[in-house]
Amino acid sequence: ASGIKIHLANDSTYIWNKTDSVLINELKHLEVFAANGVTTKMYNFKLNTHQQDPDTIYWQNVTNNYINLPTDQATVANASNFYTYYKVGSSVGLSTSPIVDGETWTDKPISGLPASVVLKSIQIDSAKESEMWYALNADGKVYLSANGLTWTEQSVDLPVNAVYGKLPSFSTDSILAVVKDGDKYKFAKTMNFTSMNVLNEIPTGFPVEGFTFTRVNNPLIYTAKYLIVTGGKDINGLQNSKVWVLQEGESKITYTSKSLNFNVKGASMFNYDNKIYMLTSEEDKSKEVKNVFYTSSNYGLVWSKANSKQALPAGFSYRENMSISVDIKNNIWIFGGVSSNEAQLVEIWKGRINKLYVK
């Protein structure tokens, strides 16, 4: 072409020099001139824009059946990999996948974890240069690892009934646990389980098994350092229906609790989009039980049901006790869970809210 004439929406025209910018929203036609300066061809211009709702989460089923059908399972993550621990009979297995993948899984040999290990207790303290992994068994014993593969039993002064991860502190964060001290169950803080700083007695109804937790450490609000716990059962095996907001006090753990008006049995909590999210379940209008999200913007004391734009897809069957991780690109990963007929689900789902898209 020897020349191009630009036709705009206001019926103005000009010869384009191929370097000047064009008002793309007003562009109507492109008229191309042949070398003879007489022959022309007109091209209509139409701008198609794809508008994405910023609050919508699109979900995909990443993979299924990536481990042998287990009797129990739990998935944790560090900065680079997912680790799915699972039980088949009396044996404990491990399969891993890079976080950037999630589809291709590799079995890894592990040693030192007993058949009595509580898989949901496995956690990673990756705040230091060298990671520390820890797990509990059903008898209150503690097992430590530097890589998630080789585990050794750590001698502890008192049986450890539960571990709640890192408790945000006004000085140095420490791991919060519940220990049995005589016939009392008490909070305790520790850095590495070699010694335990035993604190006050836990409140009546506080969950010590099957719970879900997350932490809040708001850098903009100095006092906003909390550990949020819900679901699970207390020391008497009674179902907990409250949310507990814990905070480090002077030589004790302070707490606020509140009864919730929705189900928290088998729920999973995580931090996302500057809120606390909880994946739980409830009956819909047709009395079918489905998984739903609730969110809290005030440290877990007030909750509201998430927008329907974030609902899980029709292919996502009801489940409890799933593992959830959020990666550096703001993807929510949902692993496994237990179905309504108590069967283990070997599925991985992934979703991300549009406004948190990261290339």
mmCIF file of C-alpha atoms in Angstrom:
data_model
loop_
_atom_site.group_PDB
_atom_site.id
_atom_site.type_symbol
_atom_site.label_atom_id
_atom_site.label_comp_id
_atom_site.label_asym_id
_atom_site.label_seq_id
_atom_site.Cartn_x
_atom_site.Cartn_y
_atom_site.Cartn_z
ATOM 1 C CA ALA A 1 0.000 0.000 0.000
ATOM 2 C CA SER A 2 1.199 3.461 -0.834
ATOM 3 C CA GLY A 3 -1.031 5.199 1.679
ATOM 4 C CA ILE A 4 -3.616 4.721 4.422
ATOM 5 C CA LYS A 5 -6.473 7.108 5.162
ATOM 6 C CA ILE A 6 -7.962 7.030 8.653
ATOM 7 C CA HIS A 7 -11.755 7.479 8.999
ATOM 8 C CA LEU A 8 -12.922 8.390 12.504
ATOM 9 C CA ALA A 9 -16.366 8.147 14.086
ATOM 10 C CA ASN A 10 -16.939 11.906 13.787
ATOM 11 C CA ASP A 11 -16.523 11.609 9.979
ATOM 12 C CA SER A 12 -13.114 13.309 10.023
ATOM 13 C CA THR A 13 -10.354 11.782 7.890
ATOM 14 C CA TYR A 14 -6.612 12.133 7.557
ATOM 15 C CA ILE A 15 -3.691 10.429 5.858
ATOM 16 C CA TRP A 16 -1.836 8.296 8.398
ATOM 17 C CA ASN A 17 1.959 8.618 8.383
ATOM 18 C CA LYS A 18 2.296 5.187 10.084
ATOM 19 C CA THR A 19 3.952 6.687 13.157
ATOM 20 C CA ASP A 20 1.307 8.895 14.788
ATOM 21 C CA SER A 21 -0.949 7.309 17.397
ATOM 22 C CA VAL A 22 -4.579 6.615 16.459
ATOM 23 C CA LEU A 23 -7.636 7.216 18.632
ATOM 24 C CA ILE A 24 -8.552 3.548 18.641
ATOM 25 C CA ASN A 25 -11.963 4.058 20.283
ATOM 26 C CA GLU A 26 -12.971 6.463 17.482
ATOM 27 C CA LEU A 27 -11.515 4.485 14.576
ATOM 28 C CA LYS A 28 -14.233 3.605 12.031
ATOM 29 C CA HIS A 29 -12.542 2.623 8.744
ATOM 30 C CA LEU A 30 -9.090 2.122 7.215
ATOM 31 C CA GLU A 31 -8.871 3.122 3.544
ATOM 32 C CA VAL A 32 -5.821 1.645 1.819
ATOM 33 C CA PHE A 33 -4.478 3.173 -1.436
ATOM 34 C CA ALA A 34 -2.665 1.093 -4.049
ATOM 35 C CA ALA A 35 0.596 2.241 -5.633
ATOM 36 C CA ASN A 36 -1.278 3.822 -8.580
ATOM 37 C CA GLY A 37 -2.964 6.205 -6.165
ATOM 38 C CA VAL A 38 -6.379 5.377 -7.622
ATOM 39 C CA THR A 39 -7.321 1.879 -6.491
ATOM 40 C CA THR A 40 -8.525 1.771 -2.887
ATOM 41 C CA LYS A 41 -9.916 -0.793 -0.495
ATOM 42 C CA MET A 42 -11.965 0.034 2.576
ATOM 43 C CA TYR A 43 -11.643 -2.001 5.812
ATOM 44 C CA ASN A 44 -14.191 -1.654 8.569
ATOM 45 C CA PHE A 45 -12.732 -1.560 12.059
ATOM 46 C CA LYS A 46 -14.446 -3.126 15.061
ATOM 47 C CA LEU A 47 -12.904 -3.138 18.515
ATOM 48 C CA ASN A 48 -13.899 -6.139 20.588
ATOM 49 C CA THR A 49 -13.111 -5.853 24.281
ATOM 50 C CA HIS A 50 -13.453 -8.681 26.753
ATOM 51 C CA GLN A 51 -14.629 -7.372 30.077
ATOM 52 C CA GLN A 52 -13.807 -9.558 33.072
ATOM 53 C CA ASP A 53 -15.684 -9.110 36.298
ATOM 54 C CA PRO A 54 -12.993 -8.380 38.910
ATOM 55 C CA ASP A 55 -14.823 -10.305 41.656
ATOM 56 C CA THR A 56 -15.390 -13.540 39.740
ATOM 57 C CA ILE A 57 -13.391 -16.678 40.485
ATOM 58 C CA TYR A 58 -12.962 -19.134 37.616
ATOM 59 C CA TRP A 59 -12.320 -22.706 38.736
ATOM 60 C CA GLN A 60 -10.658 -25.627 37.031
ATOM 61 C CA ASN A 61 -10.271 -29.280 37.953
ATOM 62 C CA VAL A 62 -6.473 -29.603 37.696
ATOM 63 C CA THR A 63 -6.170 -33.376 38.094
ATOM 64 C CA ASN A 64 -7.707 -36.424 39.774
ATOM 65 C CA ASN A 65 -6.430 -39.744 41.128
ATOM 66 C CA TYR A 66 -2.852 -38.518 41.438
ATOM 67 C CA ILE A 67 -2.263 -40.771 44.466
ATOM 68 C CA ASN A 68 -3.564 -44.219 45.346
ATOM 69 C CA LEU A 69 -6.980 -44.096 46.999
ATOM 70 C CA PRO A 70 -6.069 -43.266 50.602
ATOM 71 C CA THR A 71 -7.705 -43.767 53.964
ATOM 72 C CA ASP A 72 -6.490 -40.294 54.974
ATOM 73 C CA GLN A 73 -4.627 -37.422 53.307
ATOM 74 C CA ALA A 74 -3.354 -33.885 53.861
ATOM 75 C CA THR A 75 -1.488 -31.460 51.615
ATOM 76 C CA VAL A 76 0.929 -28.709 52.665
ATOM 77 C CA ALA A 77 3.114 -26.365 50.634
ATOM 78 C CA ASN A 78 6.347 -24.431 50.903
ATOM 79 C CA ALA A 79 7.606 -21.819 48.450
ATOM 80 C CA SER A 80 8.356 -24.322 45.702
ATOM 81 C CA ASN A 81 6.359 -27.542 46.091
ATOM 82 C CA PHE A 82 3.123 -29.175 47.172
ATOM 83 C CA TYR A 83 3.428 -32.197 49.475
ATOM 84 C CA THR A 84 0.526 -34.636 49.774
ATOM 85 C CA TYR A 85 0.904 -37.053 52.675
ATOM 86 C CA TYR A 86 -1.479 -39.988 52.632
ATOM 87 C CA LYS A 87 -2.199 -43.264 54.371
ATOM 88 C CA VAL A 88 -2.997 -46.565 52.699
ATOM 89 C CA GLY A 89 -3.665 -49.106 55.409
ATOM 90 C CA SER A 90 -0.849 -48.833 57.949
ATOM 91 C CA SER A 91 1.676 -47.189 55.605
ATOM 92 C CA VAL A 92 2.324 -43.467 55.121
ATOM 93 C CA GLY A 93 3.175 -42.180 51.645
ATOM 94 C CA LEU A 94 4.199 -38.881 50.080
ATOM 95 C CA SER A 95 3.748 -37.421 46.620
ATOM 96 C CA THR A 96 5.027 -34.003 45.521
ATOM 97 C CA SER A 97 4.529 -31.562 42.669
ATOM 98 C CA PRO A 98 6.043 -28.168 41.831
ATOM 99 C CA ILE A 99 3.705 -25.306 42.716
ATOM 100 C CA VAL A 100 4.021 -24.011 39.152
ATOM 101 C CA ASP A 101 2.585 -27.332 37.939
ATOM 102 C CA GLY A 102 0.188 -29.212 40.215
ATOM 103 C CA GLU A 103 -0.605 -31.807 37.540
ATOM 104 C CA THR A 104 2.521 -33.972 37.541
ATOM 105 C CA TRP A 105 3.172 -35.742 40.841
ATOM 106 C CA THR A 106 6.172 -37.793 41.969
ATOM 107 C CA ASP A 107 6.209 -40.309 44.814
ATOM 108 C CA LYS A 108 8.954 -39.659 47.368
ATOM 109 C CA PRO A 109 10.381 -42.007 50.011
ATOM 110 C CA ILE A 110 9.814 -40.923 53.598
ATOM 111 C CA SER A 111 11.099 -42.293 56.883
ATOM 112 C CA GLY A 112 10.443 -41.754 60.569
ATOM 113 C CA LEU A 113 6.719 -40.954 60.452
ATOM 114 C CA PRO A 114 4.695 -43.571 62.364
ATOM 115 C CA ALA A 115 1.396 -44.999 61.155
ATOM 116 C CA SER A 116 -0.236 -43.120 64.048
ATOM 117 C CA VAL A 117 0.790 -39.710 62.686
ATOM 118 C CA VAL A 118 -2.050 -37.186 62.487
ATOM 119 C CA LEU A 119 -1.680 -36.023 58.887
ATOM 120 C CA LYS A 120 -3.623 -32.797 59.445
ATOM 121 C CA SER A 121 -1.027 -31.830 62.073
ATOM 122 C CA ILE A 122 1.818 -31.653 59.525
ATOM 123 C CA GLN A 123 2.971 -28.055 59.158
ATOM 124 C CA ILE A 124 5.954 -26.126 57.810
ATOM 125 C CA ASP A 125 7.706 -23.263 59.555
ATOM 126 C CA SER A 126 9.404 -21.586 56.606
ATOM 127 C CA ALA A 127 10.067 -18.211 58.229
ATOM 128 C CA LYS A 128 13.712 -19.109 58.744
ATOM 129 C CA GLU A 129 16.526 -19.812 56.305
ATOM 130 C CA SER A 130 16.165 -23.517 57.050
ATOM 131 C CA GLU A 131 12.655 -24.927 57.128
ATOM 132 C CA MET A 132 11.300 -26.806 60.107
ATOM 133 C CA TRP A 133 8.549 -29.328 59.552
ATOM 134 C CA TYR A 134 6.598 -30.742 62.461
ATOM 135 C CA ALA A 135 3.883 -33.321 63.049
ATOM 136 C CA LEU A 136 2.086 -35.018 65.934
ATOM 137 C CA ASN A 137 0.932 -38.555 66.470
ATOM 138 C CA ALA A 138 -2.164 -39.708 68.304
ATOM 139 C CA ASP A 139 -0.209 -40.119 71.571
ATOM 140 C CA GLY A 140 1.062 -36.533 71.784
ATOM 141 C CA LYS A 141 4.541 -37.252 70.421
ATOM 142 C CA VAL A 142 6.272 -34.695 68.196
ATOM 143 C CA TYR A 143 8.168 -35.433 64.983
ATOM 144 C CA LEU A 144 10.479 -32.966 63.242
ATOM 145 C CA SER A 145 12.004 -32.798 59.768
ATOM 146 C CA ALA A 146 14.221 -30.444 57.796
ATOM 147 C CA ASN A 147 12.849 -31.453 54.397
ATOM 148 C CA GLY A 148 9.534 -33.266 54.864
ATOM 149 C CA LEU A 149 11.137 -36.602 53.939
ATOM 150 C CA THR A 150 13.264 -37.697 56.894
ATOM 151 C CA TRP A 151 11.577 -37.401 60.283
ATOM 152 C CA THR A 152 12.814 -37.943 63.829
ATOM 153 C CA GLU A 153 10.960 -38.000 67.124
ATOM 154 C CA GLN A 154 11.587 -34.950 69.308
ATOM 155 C CA SER A 155 11.597 -35.505 73.053
ATOM 156 C CA VAL A 156 9.113 -33.162 74.758
ATOM 157 C CA ASP A 157 8.411 -32.470 78.429
ATOM 158 C CA LEU A 158 4.634 -32.831 78.108
ATOM 159 C CA PRO A 159 2.312 -34.580 75.631
ATOM 160 C CA VAL A 160 1.353 -32.208 72.814
ATOM 161 C CA ASN A 161 -2.317 -32.481 71.898
ATOM 162 C CA ALA A 162 -2.509 -29.884 69.138
ATOM 163 C CA VAL A 163 -0.422 -27.342 67.232
ATOM 164 C CA TYR A 164 -1.841 -24.114 65.779
ATOM 165 C CA GLY A 165 1.088 -22.789 63.779
ATOM 166 C CA LYS A 166 2.878 -19.514 64.376
ATOM 167 C CA LEU A 167 1.266 -17.142 66.870
ATOM 168 C CA PRO A 168 1.852 -13.522 65.780
ATOM 169 C CA SER A 169 3.790 -11.748 68.509
ATOM 170 C CA PHE A 170 4.723 -8.215 69.511
ATOM 171 C CA SER A 171 8.296 -9.503 69.862
ATOM 172 C CA THR A 172 9.231 -12.892 68.369
ATOM 173 C CA ASP A 173 6.657 -15.208 66.812
ATOM 174 C CA SER A 174 6.482 -18.675 68.341
ATOM 175 C CA ILE A 175 4.563 -21.877 67.705
ATOM 176 C CA LEU A 176 1.362 -22.187 69.721
ATOM 177 C CA ALA A 177 0.408 -25.607 71.068
ATOM 178 C CA VAL A 178 -1.882 -27.235 73.605
ATOM 179 C CA VAL A 179 -0.189 -29.601 76.067
ATOM 180 C CA LYS A 180 -1.502 -31.868 78.800
ATOM 181 C CA ASP A 181 -0.051 -30.731 82.120
ATOM 182 C CA GLY A 182 -1.229 -33.193 84.756
ATOM 183 C CA ASP A 183 -4.976 -33.336 84.311
ATOM 184 C CA LYS A 184 -5.147 -29.855 82.743
ATOM 185 C CA TYR A 185 -4.905 -28.807 79.113
ATOM 186 C CA LYS A 186 -2.905 -25.625 78.688
ATOM 187 C CA PHE A 187 -1.596 -23.318 75.996
ATOM 188 C CA ALA A 188 2.161 -23.464 75.449
ATOM 189 C CA LYS A 189 4.611 -21.576 73.256
ATOM 190 C CA THR A 190 7.735 -23.042 71.721
ATOM 191 C CA MET A 191 10.330 -22.195 69.099
ATOM 192 C CA ASN A 192 11.371 -25.727 68.149
ATOM 193 C CA PHE A 193 9.762 -28.117 70.688
ATOM 194 C CA THR A 194 13.017 -28.593 72.624
ATOM 195 C CA SER A 195 11.405 -26.614 75.450
ATOM 196 C CA MET A 196 7.840 -25.520 76.116
ATOM 197 C CA ASN A 197 6.713 -22.306 77.802
ATOM 198 C CA VAL A 198 3.509 -23.496 79.476
ATOM 199 C CA LEU A 199 0.857 -20.789 79.876
ATOM 200 C CA ASN A 200 -2.784 -20.593 80.974
ATOM 201 C CA GLU A 201 -5.429 -23.297 80.796
ATOM 202 C CA ILE A 202 -7.425 -23.503 77.570
ATOM 203 C CA PRO A 203 -11.051 -22.341 77.767
ATOM 204 C CA THR A 204 -13.970 -24.748 77.867
ATOM 205 C CA GLY A 205 -15.009 -25.812 74.381
ATOM 206 C CA PHE A 206 -11.741 -24.845 72.685
ATOM 207 C CA PRO A 207 -10.985 -27.210 69.761
ATOM 208 C CA VAL A 208 -7.969 -29.528 69.987
ATOM 209 C CA GLU A 209 -8.606 -31.851 67.019
ATOM 210 C CA GLY A 210 -9.984 -31.493 63.507
ATOM 211 C CA PHE A 211 -9.904 -27.679 63.657
ATOM 212 C CA THR A 212 -8.891 -25.153 61.022
ATOM 213 C CA PHE A 213 -6.856 -22.026 61.706
ATOM 214 C CA THR A 214 -5.249 -19.031 60.085
ATOM 215 C CA ARG A 215 -3.264 -16.044 61.327
ATOM 216 C CA VAL A 216 -3.630 -12.287 61.024
ATOM 217 C CA ASN A 217 -0.616 -9.999 61.238
ATOM 218 C CA ASN A 218 -1.592 -6.618 59.823
ATOM 219 C CA PRO A 219 1.551 -4.468 59.338
ATOM 220 C CA LEU A 220 -0.594 -1.313 59.233
ATOM 221 C CA ILE A 221 -2.196 -1.951 62.632
ATOM 222 C CA TYR A 222 0.303 -2.761 65.359
ATOM 223 C CA THR A 223 -2.181 -4.538 67.618
ATOM 224 C CA ALA A 224 -3.746 -6.643 64.828
ATOM 225 C CA LYS A 225 -1.864 -9.856 65.601
ATOM 226 C CA TYR A 226 -4.260 -12.762 65.956
ATOM 227 C CA LEU A 227 -4.638 -16.485 65.503
ATOM 228 C CA ILE A 228 -8.130 -17.485 64.322
ATOM 229 C CA VAL A 229 -9.409 -21.007 65.089
ATOM 230 C CA THR A 230 -12.745 -22.688 64.345
ATOM 231 C CA GLY A 231 -14.329 -26.068 63.699
ATOM 232 C CA GLY A 232 -13.024 -29.283 65.224
ATOM 233 C CA LYS A 233 -13.757 -30.895 68.578
ATOM 234 C CA ASP A 234 -12.832 -30.063 72.157
ATOM 235 C CA ILE A 235 -11.072 -32.301 74.707
ATOM 236 C CA ASN A 236 -14.367 -34.080 75.398
ATOM 237 C CA GLY A 237 -14.994 -34.843 71.728
ATOM 238 C CA LEU A 238 -17.776 -32.267 71.436
ATOM 239 C CA GLN A 239 -18.164 -30.369 68.171
ATOM 240 C CA ASN A 240 -17.018 -26.739 68.309
ATOM 241 C CA SER A 241 -19.337 -24.244 66.596
ATOM 242 C CA LYS A 242 -17.548 -21.071 67.682
ATOM 243 C CA VAL A 243 -14.777 -18.994 66.189
ATOM 244 C CA TRP A 244 -11.900 -18.250 68.573
ATOM 245 C CA VAL A 245 -9.650 -15.210 68.187
ATOM 246 C CA LEU A 246 -6.417 -15.685 70.135
ATOM 247 C CA GLN A 247 -3.763 -13.112 70.965
ATOM 248 C CA GLU A 248 -0.509 -13.179 72.873
ATOM 249 C CA GLY A 249 -0.766 -11.484 76.269
ATOM 250 C CA GLU A 250 1.676 -11.085 79.118
ATOM 251 C CA SER A 251 2.515 -14.672 80.111
ATOM 252 C CA LYS A 252 -0.839 -15.910 78.838
ATOM 253 C CA ILE A 253 -2.998 -16.339 75.763
ATOM 254 C CA THR A 254 -6.024 -14.063 75.665
ATOM 255 C CA TYR A 255 -9.056 -14.988 73.598
ATOM 256 C CA THR A 256 -12.440 -13.896 72.332
ATOM 257 C CA SER A 257 -15.009 -16.418 71.133
ATOM 258 C CA LYS A 258 -18.242 -16.044 69.215
ATOM 259 C CA SER A 259 -20.907 -18.530 68.174
ATOM 260 C CA LEU A 260 -21.438 -18.624 64.422
ATOM 261 C CA ASN A 261 -24.768 -18.942 62.632
ATOM 262 C CA PHE A 262 -23.412 -21.240 59.937
ATOM 263 C CA ASN A 263 -21.777 -24.655 59.867
ATOM 264 C CA VAL A 264 -18.032 -24.940 60.545
ATOM 265 C CA LYS A 265 -17.729 -28.740 60.771
ATOM 266 C CA GLY A 266 -15.008 -29.875 58.363
ATOM 267 C CA ALA A 267 -14.326 -26.288 57.248
ATOM 268 C CA SER A 268 -11.016 -24.864 55.995
ATOM 269 C CA MET A 269 -9.829 -21.270 56.519
ATOM 270 C CA PHE A 270 -7.232 -19.284 54.584
ATOM 271 C CA ASN A 271 -6.186 -15.679 53.929
ATOM 272 C CA TYR A 272 -7.109 -14.248 50.529
ATOM 273 C CA ASP A 273 -7.876 -10.846 48.979
ATOM 274 C CA ASN A 274 -7.232 -9.066 52.303
ATOM 275 C CA LYS A 275 -9.918 -11.165 53.980
ATOM 276 C CA ILE A 276 -10.238 -14.429 55.841
ATOM 277 C CA TYR A 277 -11.985 -16.998 53.668
ATOM 278 C CA MET A 278 -13.692 -20.109 55.002
ATOM 279 C CA LEU A 279 -14.746 -23.001 52.773
ATOM 280 C CA THR A 280 -17.574 -24.798 54.535
ATOM 281 C CA SER A 281 -20.958 -26.315 53.663
ATOM 282 C CA GLU A 282 -24.662 -25.588 53.942
ATOM 283 C CA GLU A 283 -28.001 -26.745 52.568
ATOM 284 C CA ASP A 284 -29.366 -24.905 49.551
ATOM 285 C CA LYS A 285 -33.066 -24.253 48.922
ATOM 286 C CA SER A 286 -33.516 -27.775 47.571
ATOM 287 C CA LYS A 287 -32.004 -29.228 50.775
ATOM 288 C CA GLU A 288 -28.877 -30.318 48.904
ATOM 289 C CA VAL A 289 -25.661 -29.833 50.892
ATOM 290 C CA LYS A 290 -23.054 -27.854 48.969
ATOM 291 C CA ASN A 291 -19.744 -26.183 49.698
ATOM 292 C CA VAL A 292 -19.821 -22.405 50.067
ATOM 293 C CA PHE A 293 -17.409 -19.625 50.965
ATOM 294 C CA TYR A 294 -17.817 -17.231 53.860
ATOM 295 C CA THR A 295 -15.518 -14.236 54.323
ATOM 296 C CA SER A 296 -14.532 -11.986 57.206
ATOM 297 C CA SER A 297 -12.901 -8.565 57.021
ATOM 298 C CA ASN A 298 -12.627 -7.978 60.768
ATOM 299 C CA TYR A 299 -10.412 -10.772 62.047
ATOM 300 C CA GLY A 300 -12.998 -13.538 62.078
ATOM 301 C CA LEU A 301 -15.666 -12.172 64.401
ATOM 302 C CA VAL A 302 -18.186 -11.133 61.713
ATOM 303 C CA TRP A 303 -18.778 -13.248 58.605
ATOM 304 C CA SER A 304 -20.809 -12.937 55.427
ATOM 305 C CA LYS A 305 -21.493 -15.349 52.615
ATOM 306 C CA ALA A 306 -19.247 -14.738 49.614
ATOM 307 C CA ASN A 307 -20.580 -13.365 46.353
ATOM 308 C CA SER A 308 -22.180 -15.975 44.087
ATOM 309 C CA LYS A 309 -19.575 -15.018 41.468
ATOM 310 C CA GLN A 310 -17.091 -16.958 43.591
ATOM 311 C CA ALA A 311 -19.225 -20.097 43.859
ATOM 312 C CA LEU A 312 -17.619 -23.446 43.161
ATOM 313 C CA PRO A 313 -18.595 -25.112 39.860
ATOM 314 C CA ALA A 314 -21.266 -27.780 39.454
ATOM 315 C CA GLY A 315 -18.614 -30.490 39.119
ATOM 316 C CA PHE A 316 -17.233 -29.752 42.581
ATOM 317 C CA SER A 317 -18.916 -32.333 44.798
ATOM 318 C CA TYR A 318 -19.579 -31.744 48.487
ATOM 319 C CA ARG A 319 -16.635 -32.394 50.810
ATOM 320 C CA GLU A 320 -15.194 -31.694 54.251
ATOM 321 C CA ASN A 321 -11.654 -31.527 55.654
ATOM 322 C CA MET A 322 -9.957 -30.414 52.443
ATOM 323 C CA SER A 323 -6.471 -28.911 52.365
ATOM 324 C CA ILE A 324 -6.147 -25.406 50.905
ATOM 325 C CA SER A 325 -3.057 -23.476 49.791
ATOM 326 C CA VAL A 326 -2.671 -20.060 48.150
ATOM 327 C CA ASP A 327 0.339 -19.608 45.882
ATOM 328 C CA ILE A 328 2.366 -16.505 45.040
ATOM 329 C CA LYS A 329 0.189 -15.859 41.956
ATOM 330 C CA ASN A 330 -2.963 -15.769 44.095
ATOM 331 C CA ASN A 331 -4.264 -19.151 42.977
ATOM 332 C CA ILE A 332 -6.423 -20.986 45.518
ATOM 333 C CA TRP A 333 -5.586 -24.707 45.477
ATOM 334 C CA ILE A 334 -8.077 -27.165 46.997
ATOM 335 C CA PHE A 335 -6.821 -30.687 47.662
ATOM 336 C CA GLY A 336 -8.830 -33.788 48.503
ATOM 337 C CA GLY A 337 -11.433 -33.883 51.217
ATOM 338 C CA VAL A 338 -13.970 -36.358 52.523
ATOM 339 C CA SER A 339 -17.271 -36.883 50.688
ATOM 340 C CA SER A 340 -20.746 -37.151 52.189
ATOM 341 C CA ASN A 341 -20.392 -40.952 52.326
ATOM 342 C CA GLU A 342 -17.022 -40.685 54.140
ATOM 343 C CA ALA A 343 -14.970 -41.514 51.019
ATOM 344 C CA GLN A 344 -11.633 -39.809 50.389
ATOM 345 C CA LEU A 345 -11.665 -37.594 47.284
ATOM 346 C CA VAL A 346 -8.469 -37.560 45.231
ATOM 347 C CA GLU A 347 -8.984 -34.298 43.356
ATOM 348 C CA ILE A 348 -7.204 -30.988 42.881
ATOM 349 C CA TRP A 349 -9.061 -27.778 42.033
ATOM 350 C CA LYS A 350 -7.624 -24.341 41.340
ATOM 351 C CA GLY A 351 -9.206 -20.893 41.119
ATOM 352 C CA ARG A 352 -8.282 -17.217 41.235
ATOM 353 C CA ILE A 353 -10.291 -14.040 41.597
ATOM 354 C CA ASN A 354 -9.883 -11.932 38.450
ATOM 355 C CA LYS A 355 -8.678 -8.770 40.170
ATOM 356 C CA LEU A 356 -5.695 -10.624 41.665
ATOM 357 C CA TYR A 357 -4.399 -11.896 38.329
ATOM 358 C CA VAL A 358 -0.590 -11.905 38.201
ATOM 359 C CA LYS A 359 1.299 -12.629 34.985
#
